[in-house]
Amino acid sequence: MKYLKHILLLLAFYSSVAEATELKGDIAQGGLVWGQLKHGAELRLDGKPVYVGKEGYFVFGFSRDAADTATLVILHRDGRREERTLNVAQRKFNIERIEGLPPKTVTPPASWTERRKVETGRVRKARAARAVTRLDWLNGFIKPAEGRFSGFYGSQRILNGKPRSPHYGLDIAGPVGTPIVAPAGGIVTLAAPDFLLEGGIVIIDHGYGVSSTLFHMNSVDVQEGQRIEQGEPIGTIGSKGRSSGPHVDWRINWGNVRLDPLLTLEE
């Protein structure tokens, strides 16, 4: 389903010279939005600064539960201030019931506590390692594996009959060993074969705070610090961790904001 894909939002300048700033992407819950400003301009979303690169490119996103409006402010180098209210499309998310999971992956035992602290800490560190000068995200995203979509972003999860947090990824099911490729280029900031809940996991930093996370991998075939190009193999589909069958769970983040990978694939 499309949510204002590649719309052009014209922001009128309050000056005698007519100019416009073009926004592309999805102004919707889970959507990724990007554009380009003139050199020296600053950008704020709901009062928080958004990074603007030397060439004027910027990117930001909206969470699953984003409010129906957001305020975008552009502070131009010549002192002009431009403000616009963005109408954020609200979405309805499904309920997904998943049975047959190993009980300890639904309610982790106390013996896992220390290891999970280490694992989640590694994930936070990997996503915080932002290479702001790279523009890999600007080239778009491709499907990381062949297979059917078996789980969707935003769905409320009922695991073995117990309500849990919403799902923040796009699940792609396929046979064990199916190749997984990089959905966009970047630097591998995390590569581990056996996290307790995620199984094999890879995080790729695409620049400007945008990253992809892929997990439940059977094999992880890249190393931390490695440069990877879009479409290059990074591992294979598996069913490790909290999984009811072989698939890859692909997630996209803008900083701590969790985005919908499916929206990045729609034309």
PDB file of C-alpha atoms in Angstrom:
ATOM      1  CA  MET A   1       0.000   0.000   0.000  1.00  0.00           C
ATOM      2  CA  LYS A   2       1.343   3.370  -0.929  1.00  0.00           C
ATOM      3  CA  TYR A   3       1.475   6.328   1.414  1.00  0.00           C
ATOM      4  CA  LEU A   4       2.157   9.469  -0.634  1.00  0.00           C
ATOM      5  CA  LYS A   5       5.167   7.869  -2.302  1.00  0.00           C
ATOM      6  CA  HIS A   6       7.567  10.320  -3.927  1.00  0.00           C
ATOM      7  CA  ILE A   7       5.201  13.251  -3.382  1.00  0.00           C
ATOM      8  CA  LEU A   8       6.469  16.739  -3.961  1.00  0.00           C
ATOM      9  CA  LEU A   9       5.779  19.055  -1.041  1.00  0.00           C
ATOM     10  CA  LEU A  10       6.435  22.658  -2.006  1.00  0.00           C
ATOM     11  CA  LEU A  11       7.374  24.889   0.891  1.00  0.00           C
ATOM     12  CA  ALA A  12       6.892  28.554  -0.056  1.00  0.00           C
ATOM     13  CA  PHE A  13       9.598  30.924   1.104  1.00  0.00           C
ATOM     14  CA  TYR A  14       8.463  34.043   2.919  1.00  0.00           C
ATOM     15  CA  SER A  15      10.513  36.349   0.750  1.00  0.00           C
ATOM     16  CA  SER A  16      10.220  38.381  -2.406  1.00  0.00           C
ATOM     17  CA  VAL A  17      12.017  35.666  -4.360  1.00  0.00           C
ATOM     18  CA  ALA A  18       9.940  32.554  -5.017  1.00  0.00           C
ATOM     19  CA  GLU A  19      11.859  29.381  -4.203  1.00  0.00           C
ATOM     20  CA  ALA A  20      10.829  25.871  -3.220  1.00  0.00           C
ATOM     21  CA  THR A  21      12.154  22.929  -1.239  1.00  0.00           C
ATOM     22  CA  GLU A  22      11.218  19.490  -2.491  1.00  0.00           C
ATOM     23  CA  LEU A  23      10.492  16.630  -0.119  1.00  0.00           C
ATOM     24  CA  LYS A  24      10.457  13.058  -1.388  1.00  0.00           C
ATOM     25  CA  GLY A  25       9.323   9.895   0.328  1.00  0.00           C
ATOM     26  CA  ASP A  26       6.439   8.978   2.605  1.00  0.00           C
ATOM     27  CA  ILE A  27       4.926  11.480   4.997  1.00  0.00           C
ATOM     28  CA  ALA A  28       3.288   8.639   6.909  1.00  0.00           C
ATOM     29  CA  GLN A  29       3.769   6.544  10.021  1.00  0.00           C
ATOM     30  CA  GLY A  30       6.892   4.481   9.337  1.00  0.00           C
ATOM     31  CA  GLY A  31       7.866   6.650   6.367  1.00  0.00           C
ATOM     32  CA  LEU A  32      11.291   7.904   5.277  1.00  0.00           C
ATOM     33  CA  VAL A  33      11.528  11.451   3.883  1.00  0.00           C
ATOM     34  CA  TRP A  34      14.452  13.209   2.240  1.00  0.00           C
ATOM     35  CA  GLY A  35      15.414  16.292   0.264  1.00  0.00           C
ATOM     36  CA  GLN A  36      18.084  18.910  -0.372  1.00  0.00           C
ATOM     37  CA  LEU A  37      18.562  22.450   0.886  1.00  0.00           C
ATOM     38  CA  LYS A  38      20.897  25.224  -0.137  1.00  0.00           C
ATOM     39  CA  HIS A  39      24.292  25.325   1.569  1.00  0.00           C
ATOM     40  CA  GLY A  40      24.236  26.632   5.106  1.00  0.00           C
ATOM     41  CA  ALA A  41      20.550  26.024   5.841  1.00  0.00           C
ATOM     42  CA  GLU A  42      19.440  24.318   9.044  1.00  0.00           C
ATOM     43  CA  LEU A  43      16.475  21.994   9.509  1.00  0.00           C
ATOM     44  CA  ARG A  44      14.362  21.131  12.548  1.00  0.00           C
ATOM     45  CA  LEU A  45      11.581  18.592  12.899  1.00  0.00           C
ATOM     46  CA  ASP A  46       9.271  19.182  15.860  1.00  0.00           C
ATOM     47  CA  GLY A  47      11.960  21.340  17.426  1.00  0.00           C
ATOM     48  CA  LYS A  48      14.771  18.792  17.055  1.00  0.00           C
ATOM     49  CA  PRO A  49      17.696  19.392  14.674  1.00  0.00           C
ATOM     50  CA  VAL A  50      17.979  17.245  11.543  1.00  0.00           C
ATOM     51  CA  TYR A  51      21.449  16.759  10.081  1.00  0.00           C
ATOM     52  CA  VAL A  52      22.034  18.615   6.802  1.00  0.00           C
ATOM     53  CA  GLY A  53      25.148  17.589   4.865  1.00  0.00           C
ATOM     54  CA  LYS A  54      27.611  19.788   3.005  1.00  0.00           C
ATOM     55  CA  GLU A  55      25.696  19.261  -0.241  1.00  0.00           C
ATOM     56  CA  GLY A  56      22.434  20.137   1.480  1.00  0.00           C
ATOM     57  CA  TYR A  57      20.976  16.626   1.656  1.00  0.00           C
ATOM     58  CA  PHE A  58      18.865  15.637   4.642  1.00  0.00           C
ATOM     59  CA  VAL A  59      16.753  12.675   5.686  1.00  0.00           C
ATOM     60  CA  PHE A  60      14.284  12.027   8.491  1.00  0.00           C
ATOM     61  CA  GLY A  61      11.519   9.586   9.342  1.00  0.00           C
ATOM     62  CA  PHE A  62       8.311   9.019  11.257  1.00  0.00           C
ATOM     63  CA  SER A  63       7.702   6.322  13.862  1.00  0.00           C
ATOM     64  CA  ARG A  64       4.895   3.772  13.867  1.00  0.00           C
ATOM     65  CA  ASP A  65       2.981   5.881  16.373  1.00  0.00           C
ATOM     66  CA  ALA A  66       3.801   9.327  14.985  1.00  0.00           C
ATOM     67  CA  ALA A  67       1.179  12.025  15.541  1.00  0.00           C
ATOM     68  CA  ASP A  68      -0.957  13.170  12.641  1.00  0.00           C
ATOM     69  CA  THR A  69       0.966  16.417  12.230  1.00  0.00           C
ATOM     70  CA  ALA A  70       4.614  17.445  12.458  1.00  0.00           C
ATOM     71  CA  THR A  71       6.285  20.853  12.246  1.00  0.00           C
ATOM     72  CA  LEU A  72       9.172  21.346   9.841  1.00  0.00           C
ATOM     73  CA  VAL A  73      11.286  24.495  10.197  1.00  0.00           C
ATOM     74  CA  ILE A  74      14.004  25.612   7.772  1.00  0.00           C
ATOM     75  CA  LEU A  75      16.440  28.275   8.938  1.00  0.00           C
ATOM     76  CA  HIS A  76      18.107  29.729   5.873  1.00  0.00           C
ATOM     77  CA  ARG A  77      21.592  31.123   5.827  1.00  0.00           C
ATOM     78  CA  ASP A  78      20.311  34.612   5.053  1.00  0.00           C
ATOM     79  CA  GLY A  79      18.163  34.586   8.191  1.00  0.00           C
ATOM     80  CA  ARG A  80      14.833  33.649   6.676  1.00  0.00           C
ATOM     81  CA  ARG A  81      12.672  31.231   8.647  1.00  0.00           C
ATOM     82  CA  GLU A  82      10.361  28.848   6.849  1.00  0.00           C
ATOM     83  CA  GLU A  83       7.786  26.779   8.719  1.00  0.00           C
ATOM     84  CA  ARG A  84       5.374  24.150   7.465  1.00  0.00           C
ATOM     85  CA  THR A  85       2.935  21.756   9.109  1.00  0.00           C
ATOM     86  CA  LEU A  86       3.225  18.262   7.652  1.00  0.00           C
ATOM     87  CA  ASN A  87       0.153  16.044   7.650  1.00  0.00           C
ATOM     88  CA  VAL A  88       1.390  12.575   8.608  1.00  0.00           C
ATOM     89  CA  ALA A  89      -0.759   9.798   7.147  1.00  0.00           C
ATOM     90  CA  GLN A  90      -2.104   7.539   9.902  1.00  0.00           C
ATOM     91  CA  ARG A  91      -2.089   3.788   9.305  1.00  0.00           C
ATOM     92  CA  LYS A  92      -4.005   0.789  10.605  1.00  0.00           C
ATOM     93  CA  PHE A  93      -1.860  -2.162  11.596  1.00  0.00           C
ATOM     94  CA  ASN A  94      -2.820  -5.821  11.751  1.00  0.00           C
ATOM     95  CA  ILE A  95      -2.615  -8.255  14.651  1.00  0.00           C
ATOM     96  CA  GLU A  96      -0.288 -11.196  14.023  1.00  0.00           C
ATOM     97  CA  ARG A  97      -0.621 -14.355  16.114  1.00  0.00           C
ATOM     98  CA  ILE A  98       2.425 -16.596  16.114  1.00  0.00           C
ATOM     99  CA  GLU A  99       2.391 -19.974  17.831  1.00  0.00           C
ATOM    100  CA  GLY A 100       4.962 -22.694  18.331  1.00  0.00           C
ATOM    101  CA  LEU A 101       7.847 -20.499  19.425  1.00  0.00           C
ATOM    102  CA  PRO A 102      10.298 -21.904  21.981  1.00  0.00           C
ATOM    103  CA  PRO A 103       8.895 -20.664  25.330  1.00  0.00           C
ATOM    104  CA  LYS A 104      12.211 -19.219  26.488  1.00  0.00           C
ATOM    105  CA  THR A 105      12.332 -16.920  23.441  1.00  0.00           C
ATOM    106  CA  VAL A 106       8.927 -15.459  24.371  1.00  0.00           C
ATOM    107  CA  THR A 107       9.688 -15.132  28.088  1.00  0.00           C
ATOM    108  CA  PRO A 108      13.487 -15.151  28.367  1.00  0.00           C
ATOM    109  CA  PRO A 109      14.805 -16.890  31.491  1.00  0.00           C
ATOM    110  CA  ALA A 110      16.732 -15.002  34.145  1.00  0.00           C
ATOM    111  CA  SER A 111      19.901 -16.791  33.041  1.00  0.00           C
ATOM    112  CA  TRP A 112      19.771 -14.804  29.792  1.00  0.00           C
ATOM    113  CA  THR A 113      19.693 -11.395  31.459  1.00  0.00           C
ATOM    114  CA  GLU A 114      23.391 -10.573  31.445  1.00  0.00           C
ATOM    115  CA  ARG A 115      23.965 -11.859  27.920  1.00  0.00           C
ATOM    116  CA  ARG A 116      20.967  -9.896  26.617  1.00  0.00           C
ATOM    117  CA  LYS A 117      22.377  -6.724  28.171  1.00  0.00           C
ATOM    118  CA  VAL A 118      25.573  -7.249  26.201  1.00  0.00           C
ATOM    119  CA  GLU A 119      23.719  -8.035  22.973  1.00  0.00           C
ATOM    120  CA  THR A 120      21.326  -5.090  23.143  1.00  0.00           C
ATOM    121  CA  GLY A 121      24.246  -2.841  24.049  1.00  0.00           C
ATOM    122  CA  ARG A 122      26.067  -3.946  20.904  1.00  0.00           C
ATOM    123  CA  VAL A 123      22.990  -3.153  18.830  1.00  0.00           C
ATOM    124  CA  ARG A 124      22.693   0.343  20.322  1.00  0.00           C
ATOM    125  CA  LYS A 125      26.385   1.004  19.718  1.00  0.00           C
ATOM    126  CA  ALA A 126      26.173  -0.246  16.121  1.00  0.00           C
ATOM    127  CA  ARG A 127      23.205   1.989  15.311  1.00  0.00           C
ATOM    128  CA  ALA A 128      24.882   4.982  16.944  1.00  0.00           C
ATOM    129  CA  ALA A 129      27.960   4.652  14.696  1.00  0.00           C
ATOM    130  CA  ARG A 130      26.681   7.096  12.083  1.00  0.00           C
ATOM    131  CA  ALA A 131      28.867   8.029   9.130  1.00  0.00           C
ATOM    132  CA  VAL A 132      27.169  11.312   8.340  1.00  0.00           C
ATOM    133  CA  THR A 133      29.211  12.006   5.224  1.00  0.00           C
ATOM    134  CA  ARG A 134      27.955   8.965   3.272  1.00  0.00           C
ATOM    135  CA  LEU A 135      24.867   9.010   1.086  1.00  0.00           C
ATOM    136  CA  ASP A 136      24.235   5.305   0.525  1.00  0.00           C
ATOM    137  CA  TRP A 137      20.630   5.728   1.676  1.00  0.00           C
ATOM    138  CA  LEU A 138      20.044   8.193  -1.175  1.00  0.00           C
ATOM    139  CA  ASN A 139      20.408   5.415  -3.773  1.00  0.00           C
ATOM    140  CA  GLY A 140      17.322   3.651  -2.429  1.00  0.00           C
ATOM    141  CA  PHE A 141      16.778   0.119  -1.144  1.00  0.00           C
ATOM    142  CA  ILE A 142      16.289  -3.290  -2.688  1.00  0.00           C
ATOM    143  CA  LYS A 143      14.688  -6.443  -1.307  1.00  0.00           C
ATOM    144  CA  PRO A 144      17.431  -8.273   0.643  1.00  0.00           C
ATOM    145  CA  ALA A 145      16.253 -11.798  -0.211  1.00  0.00           C
ATOM    146  CA  GLU A 146      13.947 -13.673  -2.538  1.00  0.00           C
ATOM    147  CA  GLY A 147      10.816 -15.048  -0.887  1.00  0.00           C
ATOM    148  CA  ARG A 148       7.330 -14.162   0.255  1.00  0.00           C
ATOM    149  CA  PHE A 149       6.540 -11.465   2.774  1.00  0.00           C
ATOM    150  CA  SER A 150       5.529 -13.311   5.938  1.00  0.00           C
ATOM    151  CA  GLY A 151       5.430 -10.512   8.511  1.00  0.00           C
ATOM    152  CA  PHE A 152       4.858  -6.787   8.298  1.00  0.00           C
ATOM    153  CA  TYR A 153       5.969  -3.616  10.043  1.00  0.00           C
ATOM    154  CA  GLY A 154       3.693  -2.277  12.738  1.00  0.00           C
ATOM    155  CA  SER A 155       1.729  -5.445  13.367  1.00  0.00           C
ATOM    156  CA  GLN A 156       0.808  -6.125  16.982  1.00  0.00           C
ATOM    157  CA  ARG A 157       2.401  -9.442  17.894  1.00  0.00           C
ATOM    158  CA  ILE A 158       0.711 -12.152  19.969  1.00  0.00           C
ATOM    159  CA  LEU A 159       3.442 -14.712  20.667  1.00  0.00           C
ATOM    160  CA  ASN A 160       2.323 -18.101  21.981  1.00  0.00           C
ATOM    161  CA  GLY A 161      -0.848 -16.351  23.117  1.00  0.00           C
ATOM    162  CA  LYS A 162       0.993 -13.560  24.947  1.00  0.00           C
ATOM    163  CA  PRO A 163       0.790  -9.903  23.774  1.00  0.00           C
ATOM    164  CA  ARG A 164       4.198  -8.472  22.936  1.00  0.00           C
ATOM    165  CA  SER A 165       5.621  -5.343  21.327  1.00  0.00           C
ATOM    166  CA  PRO A 166       4.702  -4.508  17.726  1.00  0.00           C
ATOM    167  CA  HIS A 167       6.804  -5.941  14.938  1.00  0.00           C
ATOM    168  CA  TYR A 168       9.160  -3.350  13.485  1.00  0.00           C
ATOM    169  CA  GLY A 169      10.499  -5.263  10.505  1.00  0.00           C
ATOM    170  CA  LEU A 170       9.590  -6.820   7.186  1.00  0.00           C
ATOM    171  CA  ASP A 171       9.863 -10.615   7.267  1.00  0.00           C
ATOM    172  CA  ILE A 172      10.878 -12.412   4.072  1.00  0.00           C
ATOM    173  CA  ALA A 173      10.449 -16.194   4.235  1.00  0.00           C
ATOM    174  CA  GLY A 174      12.557 -18.627   2.249  1.00  0.00           C
ATOM    175  CA  PRO A 175      14.453 -21.897   2.545  1.00  0.00           C
ATOM    176  CA  VAL A 176      17.422 -22.120   4.883  1.00  0.00           C
ATOM    177  CA  GLY A 177      20.494 -21.073   2.945  1.00  0.00           C
ATOM    178  CA  THR A 178      18.730 -18.581   0.664  1.00  0.00           C
ATOM    179  CA  PRO A 179      21.189 -15.729  -0.014  1.00  0.00           C
ATOM    180  CA  ILE A 180      20.708 -12.409   1.779  1.00  0.00           C
ATOM    181  CA  VAL A 181      22.145  -9.289   0.147  1.00  0.00           C
ATOM    182  CA  ALA A 182      22.716  -5.755   1.348  1.00  0.00           C
ATOM    183  CA  PRO A 183      19.528  -3.711   0.760  1.00  0.00           C
ATOM    184  CA  ALA A 184      21.736  -0.612   0.395  1.00  0.00           C
ATOM    185  CA  GLY A 185      25.437   0.085   0.559  1.00  0.00           C
ATOM    186  CA  GLY A 186      27.275   1.047   3.706  1.00  0.00           C
ATOM    187  CA  ILE A 187      29.583  -0.052   6.486  1.00  0.00           C
ATOM    188  CA  VAL A 188      28.914  -3.156   8.571  1.00  0.00           C
ATOM    189  CA  THR A 189      28.757  -1.996  12.190  1.00  0.00           C
ATOM    190  CA  LEU A 190      27.604  -5.296  13.699  1.00  0.00           C
ATOM    191  CA  ALA A 191      28.052  -8.883  12.534  1.00  0.00           C
ATOM    192  CA  ALA A 192      27.338 -11.724  14.951  1.00  0.00           C
ATOM    193  CA  PRO A 193      26.272 -15.334  14.330  1.00  0.00           C
ATOM    194  CA  ASP A 194      24.282 -16.259  17.422  1.00  0.00           C
ATOM    195  CA  PHE A 195      22.357 -13.628  19.374  1.00  0.00           C
ATOM    196  CA  LEU A 196      19.808 -15.250  21.668  1.00  0.00           C
ATOM    197  CA  LEU A 197      16.675 -13.757  20.084  1.00  0.00           C
ATOM    198  CA  GLU A 198      17.960 -12.437  16.762  1.00  0.00           C
ATOM    199  CA  GLY A 199      20.160 -15.386  15.784  1.00  0.00           C
ATOM    200  CA  GLY A 200      22.633 -14.304  13.123  1.00  0.00           C
ATOM    201  CA  ILE A 201      22.507 -10.506  12.920  1.00  0.00           C
ATOM    202  CA  VAL A 202      24.029  -7.844  10.671  1.00  0.00           C
ATOM    203  CA  ILE A 203      23.675  -4.053  10.937  1.00  0.00           C
ATOM    204  CA  ILE A 204      24.683  -1.829   8.021  1.00  0.00           C
ATOM    205  CA  ASP A 205      25.185   1.916   8.435  1.00  0.00           C
ATOM    206  CA  HIS A 206      23.929   3.695   5.288  1.00  0.00           C
ATOM    207  CA  GLY A 207      24.871   7.198   6.481  1.00  0.00           C
ATOM    208  CA  TYR A 208      23.006  10.141   8.026  1.00  0.00           C
ATOM    209  CA  GLY A 209      21.731   7.913  10.839  1.00  0.00           C
ATOM    210  CA  VAL A 210      19.959   5.492   8.487  1.00  0.00           C
ATOM    211  CA  SER A 211      20.729   1.808   9.087  1.00  0.00           C
ATOM    212  CA  SER A 212      19.462  -1.633   8.163  1.00  0.00           C
ATOM    213  CA  THR A 213      19.300  -4.543  10.590  1.00  0.00           C
ATOM    214  CA  LEU A 214      18.859  -8.108   9.355  1.00  0.00           C
ATOM    215  CA  PHE A 215      18.489 -11.109  11.615  1.00  0.00           C
ATOM    216  CA  HIS A 216      17.548 -14.782  12.099  1.00  0.00           C
ATOM    217  CA  MET A 217      20.388 -15.425   9.651  1.00  0.00           C
ATOM    218  CA  ASN A 218      21.753 -18.959   9.290  1.00  0.00           C
ATOM    219  CA  SER A 219      25.188 -17.690   8.289  1.00  0.00           C
ATOM    220  CA  VAL A 220      26.813 -14.278   8.590  1.00  0.00           C
ATOM    221  CA  ASP A 221      29.372 -13.771   5.844  1.00  0.00           C
ATOM    222  CA  VAL A 222      30.618 -10.233   6.513  1.00  0.00           C
ATOM    223  CA  GLN A 223      32.778  -8.648   9.175  1.00  0.00           C
ATOM    224  CA  GLU A 224      32.419  -5.514  11.259  1.00  0.00           C
ATOM    225  CA  GLY A 225      34.056  -2.537   9.595  1.00  0.00           C
ATOM    226  CA  GLN A 226      33.630  -3.999   6.117  1.00  0.00           C
ATOM    227  CA  ARG A 227      32.414  -1.790   3.264  1.00  0.00           C
ATOM    228  CA  ILE A 228      29.498  -3.466   1.458  1.00  0.00           C
ATOM    229  CA  GLU A 229      27.780  -2.395  -1.756  1.00  0.00           C
ATOM    230  CA  GLN A 230      24.074  -2.692  -2.490  1.00  0.00           C
ATOM    231  CA  GLY A 231      23.238  -6.208  -3.671  1.00  0.00           C
ATOM    232  CA  GLU A 232      26.398  -7.853  -2.328  1.00  0.00           C
ATOM    233  CA  PRO A 233      25.864 -11.060  -0.304  1.00  0.00           C
ATOM    234  CA  ILE A 234      26.034 -10.739   3.468  1.00  0.00           C
ATOM    235  CA  GLY A 235      24.752 -14.154   4.632  1.00  0.00           C
ATOM    236  CA  THR A 236      21.893 -16.614   4.326  1.00  0.00           C
ATOM    237  CA  ILE A 237      18.347 -17.073   5.584  1.00  0.00           C
ATOM    238  CA  GLY A 238      17.915 -19.157   8.727  1.00  0.00           C
ATOM    239  CA  SER A 239      15.617 -19.723  11.666  1.00  0.00           C
ATOM    240  CA  LYS A 240      17.863 -18.877  14.586  1.00  0.00           C
ATOM    241  CA  GLY A 241      16.659 -17.040  17.659  1.00  0.00           C
ATOM    242  CA  ARG A 242      12.971 -16.253  18.177  1.00  0.00           C
ATOM    243  CA  SER A 243      11.653 -17.644  14.922  1.00  0.00           C
ATOM    244  CA  SER A 244       8.859 -20.001  13.892  1.00  0.00           C
ATOM    245  CA  GLY A 245      10.415 -20.757  10.501  1.00  0.00           C
ATOM    246  CA  PRO A 246      13.240 -19.748   8.164  1.00  0.00           C
ATOM    247  CA  HIS A 247      13.154 -16.085   7.176  1.00  0.00           C
ATOM    248  CA  VAL A 248      15.077 -12.826   7.378  1.00  0.00           C
ATOM    249  CA  ASP A 249      13.701  -9.979   9.471  1.00  0.00           C
ATOM    250  CA  TRP A 250      14.765  -6.704   7.819  1.00  0.00           C
ATOM    251  CA  ARG A 251      14.509  -3.449   9.762  1.00  0.00           C
ATOM    252  CA  ILE A 252      15.354   0.151   8.926  1.00  0.00           C
ATOM    253  CA  ASN A 253      16.157   2.822  11.489  1.00  0.00           C
ATOM    254  CA  TRP A 254      16.679   6.561  11.320  1.00  0.00           C
ATOM    255  CA  GLY A 255      18.542   6.952  14.584  1.00  0.00           C
ATOM    256  CA  ASN A 256      16.187   5.481  17.167  1.00  0.00           C
ATOM    257  CA  VAL A 257      13.135   5.884  14.926  1.00  0.00           C
ATOM    258  CA  ARG A 258      11.986   2.565  13.489  1.00  0.00           C
ATOM    259  CA  LEU A 259      10.797   2.777   9.883  1.00  0.00           C
ATOM    260  CA  ASP A 260       8.853   0.536   7.491  1.00  0.00           C
ATOM    261  CA  PRO A 261      11.176  -1.186   4.980  1.00  0.00           C
ATOM    262  CA  LEU A 262       8.264  -1.979   2.661  1.00  0.00           C
ATOM    263  CA  LEU A 263       7.655   1.722   2.026  1.00  0.00           C
ATOM    264  CA  THR A 264      11.209   2.119   0.725  1.00  0.00           C
ATOM    265  CA  LEU A 265      10.564  -0.572  -1.904  1.00  0.00           C
ATOM    266  CA  GLU A 266       7.317   0.781  -3.344  1.00  0.00           C
ATOM    267  CA  GLU A 267       7.459   2.736  -6.591  1.00  0.00           C
TER     268      GLU A 267
END
